[in-house]
CSV table of C-alpha atoms in Angstrom, one decimal:
chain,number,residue,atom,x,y,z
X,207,UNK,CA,83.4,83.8,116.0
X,208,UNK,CA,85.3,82.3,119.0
X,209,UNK,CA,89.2,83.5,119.7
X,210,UNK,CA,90.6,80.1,120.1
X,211,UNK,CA,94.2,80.3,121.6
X,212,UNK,CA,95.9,81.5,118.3
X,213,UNK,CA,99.1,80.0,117.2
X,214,UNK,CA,100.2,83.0,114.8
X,215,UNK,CA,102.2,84.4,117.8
X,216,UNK,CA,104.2,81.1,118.3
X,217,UNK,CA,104.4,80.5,114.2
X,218,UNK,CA,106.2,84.3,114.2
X,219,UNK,CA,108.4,83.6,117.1
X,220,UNK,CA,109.7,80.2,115.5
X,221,UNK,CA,110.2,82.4,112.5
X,222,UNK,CA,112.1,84.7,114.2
X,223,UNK,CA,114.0,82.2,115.8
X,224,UNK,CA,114.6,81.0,112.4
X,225,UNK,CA,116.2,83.9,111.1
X,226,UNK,CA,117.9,84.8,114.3
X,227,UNK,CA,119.8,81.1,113.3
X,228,UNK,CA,120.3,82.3,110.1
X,229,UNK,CA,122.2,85.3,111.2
X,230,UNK,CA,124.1,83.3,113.7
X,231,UNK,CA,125.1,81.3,111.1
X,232,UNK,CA,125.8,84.1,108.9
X,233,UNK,CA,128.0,85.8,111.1
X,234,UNK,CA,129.9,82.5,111.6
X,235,UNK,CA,130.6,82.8,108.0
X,236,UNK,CA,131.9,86.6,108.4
X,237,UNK,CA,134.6,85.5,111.2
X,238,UNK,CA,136.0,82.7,109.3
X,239,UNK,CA,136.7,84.9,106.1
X,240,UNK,CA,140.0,86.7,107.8
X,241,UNK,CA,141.1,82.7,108.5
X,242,UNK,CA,140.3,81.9,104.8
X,243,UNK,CA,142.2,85.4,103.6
X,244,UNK,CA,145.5,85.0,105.8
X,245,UNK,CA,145.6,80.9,104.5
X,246,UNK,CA,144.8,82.2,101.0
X,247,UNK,CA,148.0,84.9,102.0
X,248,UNK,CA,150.1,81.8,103.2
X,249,UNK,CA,149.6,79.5,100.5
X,250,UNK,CA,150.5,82.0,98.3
X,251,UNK,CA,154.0,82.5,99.0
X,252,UNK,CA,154.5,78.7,98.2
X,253,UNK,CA,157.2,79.5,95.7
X,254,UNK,CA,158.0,76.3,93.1
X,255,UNK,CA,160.2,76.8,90.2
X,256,UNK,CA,157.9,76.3,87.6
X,257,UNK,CA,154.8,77.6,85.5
X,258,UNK,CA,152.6,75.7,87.9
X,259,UNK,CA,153.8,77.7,90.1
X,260,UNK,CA,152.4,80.8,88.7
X,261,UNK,CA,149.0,79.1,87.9
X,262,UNK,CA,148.8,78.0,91.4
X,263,UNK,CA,149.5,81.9,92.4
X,264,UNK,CA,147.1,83.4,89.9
X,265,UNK,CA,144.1,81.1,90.9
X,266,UNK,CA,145.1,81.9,94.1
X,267,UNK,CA,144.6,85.8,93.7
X,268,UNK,CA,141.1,84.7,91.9
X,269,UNK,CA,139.9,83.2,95.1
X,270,UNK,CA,140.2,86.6,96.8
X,271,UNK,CA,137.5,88.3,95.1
X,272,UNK,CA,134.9,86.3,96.0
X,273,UNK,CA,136.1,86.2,99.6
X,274,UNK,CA,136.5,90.0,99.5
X,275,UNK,CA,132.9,90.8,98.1
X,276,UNK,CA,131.5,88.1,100.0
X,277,UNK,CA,132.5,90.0,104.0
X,278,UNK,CA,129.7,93.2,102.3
X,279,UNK,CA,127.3,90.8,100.8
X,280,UNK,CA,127.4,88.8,104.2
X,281,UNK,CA,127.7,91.3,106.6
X,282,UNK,CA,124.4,92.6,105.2
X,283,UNK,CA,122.5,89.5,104.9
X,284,UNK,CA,122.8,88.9,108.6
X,285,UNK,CA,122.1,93.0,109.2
X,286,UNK,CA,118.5,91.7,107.4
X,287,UNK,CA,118.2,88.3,108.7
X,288,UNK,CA,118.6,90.5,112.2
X,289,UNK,CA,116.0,93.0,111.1
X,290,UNK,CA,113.5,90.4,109.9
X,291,UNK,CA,113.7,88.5,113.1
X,292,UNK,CA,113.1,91.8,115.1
X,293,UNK,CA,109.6,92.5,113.1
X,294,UNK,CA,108.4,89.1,113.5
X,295,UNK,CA,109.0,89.4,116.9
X,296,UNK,CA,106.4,92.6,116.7
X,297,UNK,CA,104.2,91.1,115.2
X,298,UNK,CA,104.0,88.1,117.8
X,299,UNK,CA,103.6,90.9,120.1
X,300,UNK,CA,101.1,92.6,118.4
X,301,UNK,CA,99.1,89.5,118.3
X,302,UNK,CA,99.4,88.3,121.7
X,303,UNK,CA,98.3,92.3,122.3
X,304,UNK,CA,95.0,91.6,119.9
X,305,UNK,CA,94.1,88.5,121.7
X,306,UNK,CA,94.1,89.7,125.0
X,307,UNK,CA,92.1,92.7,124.3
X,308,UNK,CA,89.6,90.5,122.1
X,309,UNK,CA,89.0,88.6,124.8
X,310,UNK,CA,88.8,91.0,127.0
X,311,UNK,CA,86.2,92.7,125.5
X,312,UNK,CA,84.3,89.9,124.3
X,313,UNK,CA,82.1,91.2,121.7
X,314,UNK,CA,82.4,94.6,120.2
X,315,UNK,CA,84.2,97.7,122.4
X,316,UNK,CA,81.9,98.9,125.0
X,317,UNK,CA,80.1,102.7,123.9
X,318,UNK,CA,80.3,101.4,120.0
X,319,UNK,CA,77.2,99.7,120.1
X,320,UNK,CA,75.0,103.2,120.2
X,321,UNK,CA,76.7,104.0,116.8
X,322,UNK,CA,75.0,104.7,114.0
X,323,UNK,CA,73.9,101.3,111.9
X,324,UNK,CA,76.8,101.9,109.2
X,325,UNK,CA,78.9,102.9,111.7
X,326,UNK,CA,78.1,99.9,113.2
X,327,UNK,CA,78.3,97.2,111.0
X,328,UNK,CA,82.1,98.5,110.0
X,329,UNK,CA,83.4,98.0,113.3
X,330,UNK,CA,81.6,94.5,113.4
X,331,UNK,CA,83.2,93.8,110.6
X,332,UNK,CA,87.0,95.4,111.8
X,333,UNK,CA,86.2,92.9,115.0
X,334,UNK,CA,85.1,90.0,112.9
X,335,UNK,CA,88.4,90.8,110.9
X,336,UNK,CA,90.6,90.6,113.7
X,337,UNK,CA,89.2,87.4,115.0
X,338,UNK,CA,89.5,86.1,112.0
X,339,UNK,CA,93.6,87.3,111.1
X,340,UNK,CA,94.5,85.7,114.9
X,341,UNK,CA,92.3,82.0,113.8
X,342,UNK,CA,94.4,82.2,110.8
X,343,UNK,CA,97.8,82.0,109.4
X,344,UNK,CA,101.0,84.0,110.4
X,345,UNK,CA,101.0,85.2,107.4
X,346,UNK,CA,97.2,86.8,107.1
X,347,UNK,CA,97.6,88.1,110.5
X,348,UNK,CA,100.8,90.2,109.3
X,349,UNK,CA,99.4,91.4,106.7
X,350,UNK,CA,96.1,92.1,108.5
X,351,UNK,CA,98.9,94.2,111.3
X,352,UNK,CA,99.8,96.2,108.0
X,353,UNK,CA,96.7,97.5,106.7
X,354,UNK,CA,95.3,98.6,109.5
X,355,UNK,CA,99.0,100.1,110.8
X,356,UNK,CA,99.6,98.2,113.7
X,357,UNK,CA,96.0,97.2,116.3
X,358,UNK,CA,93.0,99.5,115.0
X,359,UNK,CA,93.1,101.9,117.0
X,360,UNK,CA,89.1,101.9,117.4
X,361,UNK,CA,89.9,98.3,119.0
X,362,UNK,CA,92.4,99.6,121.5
X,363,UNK,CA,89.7,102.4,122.6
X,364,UNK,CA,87.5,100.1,122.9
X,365,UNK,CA,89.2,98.7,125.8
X,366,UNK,CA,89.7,101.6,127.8
């Protein structure tokens, strides 16, 4: 099988992009909540002479819960969105690291070939599998990345 140029690198670096938007975003939200909190504060001393009044006040306070719990919840959301976008962002690595030494090599690792037939045949079949995880999908070439642990490291001696 032919490496052609794979596009499981750029689909995990839009991703990541992706999620590095989404914690952007995220983190927009978590600078706005003090605004929201003081003009829940200011709209609460609004003082009428009436039970609306109170019922204005009390739905008031309820409004600060949410806004309260919601500074954790988002805070950590973005921590994530963050994290995610930092191991797509390996894994785009990794896989411009896998084509290069594919084809490099171009064919299976130099010194393998004198290995026994079983021997062999498994690492024609770990290079066949590596081909075919970078002609695939972002999402079989990640999961290809964490089976193996990161590049076989049979591949990687290969190269040297």
């Amino acid at each position: 099988m032919t490496i052609y140029p794979s596009t499981v690198p750029a689909e995990l670096e839009r991703a990541a992009e992706a999620y590095d938007a989404a914690a952007e975003r995220l983190r927009g939200v978590l600078a706005r909540l003090p605004d929201y909190l003081a003009d829940l504060d200011r709209a609460k001393e609004v003082n009428w002479d009436s039970m609306t009044s109170d019922a204005y006040r009390s739905v008031l306070s309820l409004l600060r819960v949410p806004a309260e719990v919601m500074t954790s919840e988002v805070a950590a959301l973005a921590a994530e969105a963050d994290s995610i976008a930092a191991d797509l962002r390996y894994y785009a690595q990794q896989a411009r690291s896998l084509m290069t030494l594919l084809s490099l090599a171009n064919g299976v690792p130099a010194g393998m070939e004198a290995a026994s037939d079983t021997a062999s045949e498994w690492i024609e079949g770990l290079w066949q599998e590596s081909q075919d995880a970078l002609n695939s999908t972002a999402a079989r070439f990640t999961e290809f990345i964490e089976r193996h642990g990161g590049i076989p490291t049979l591949l990687e001696h290969g190269r040297r």
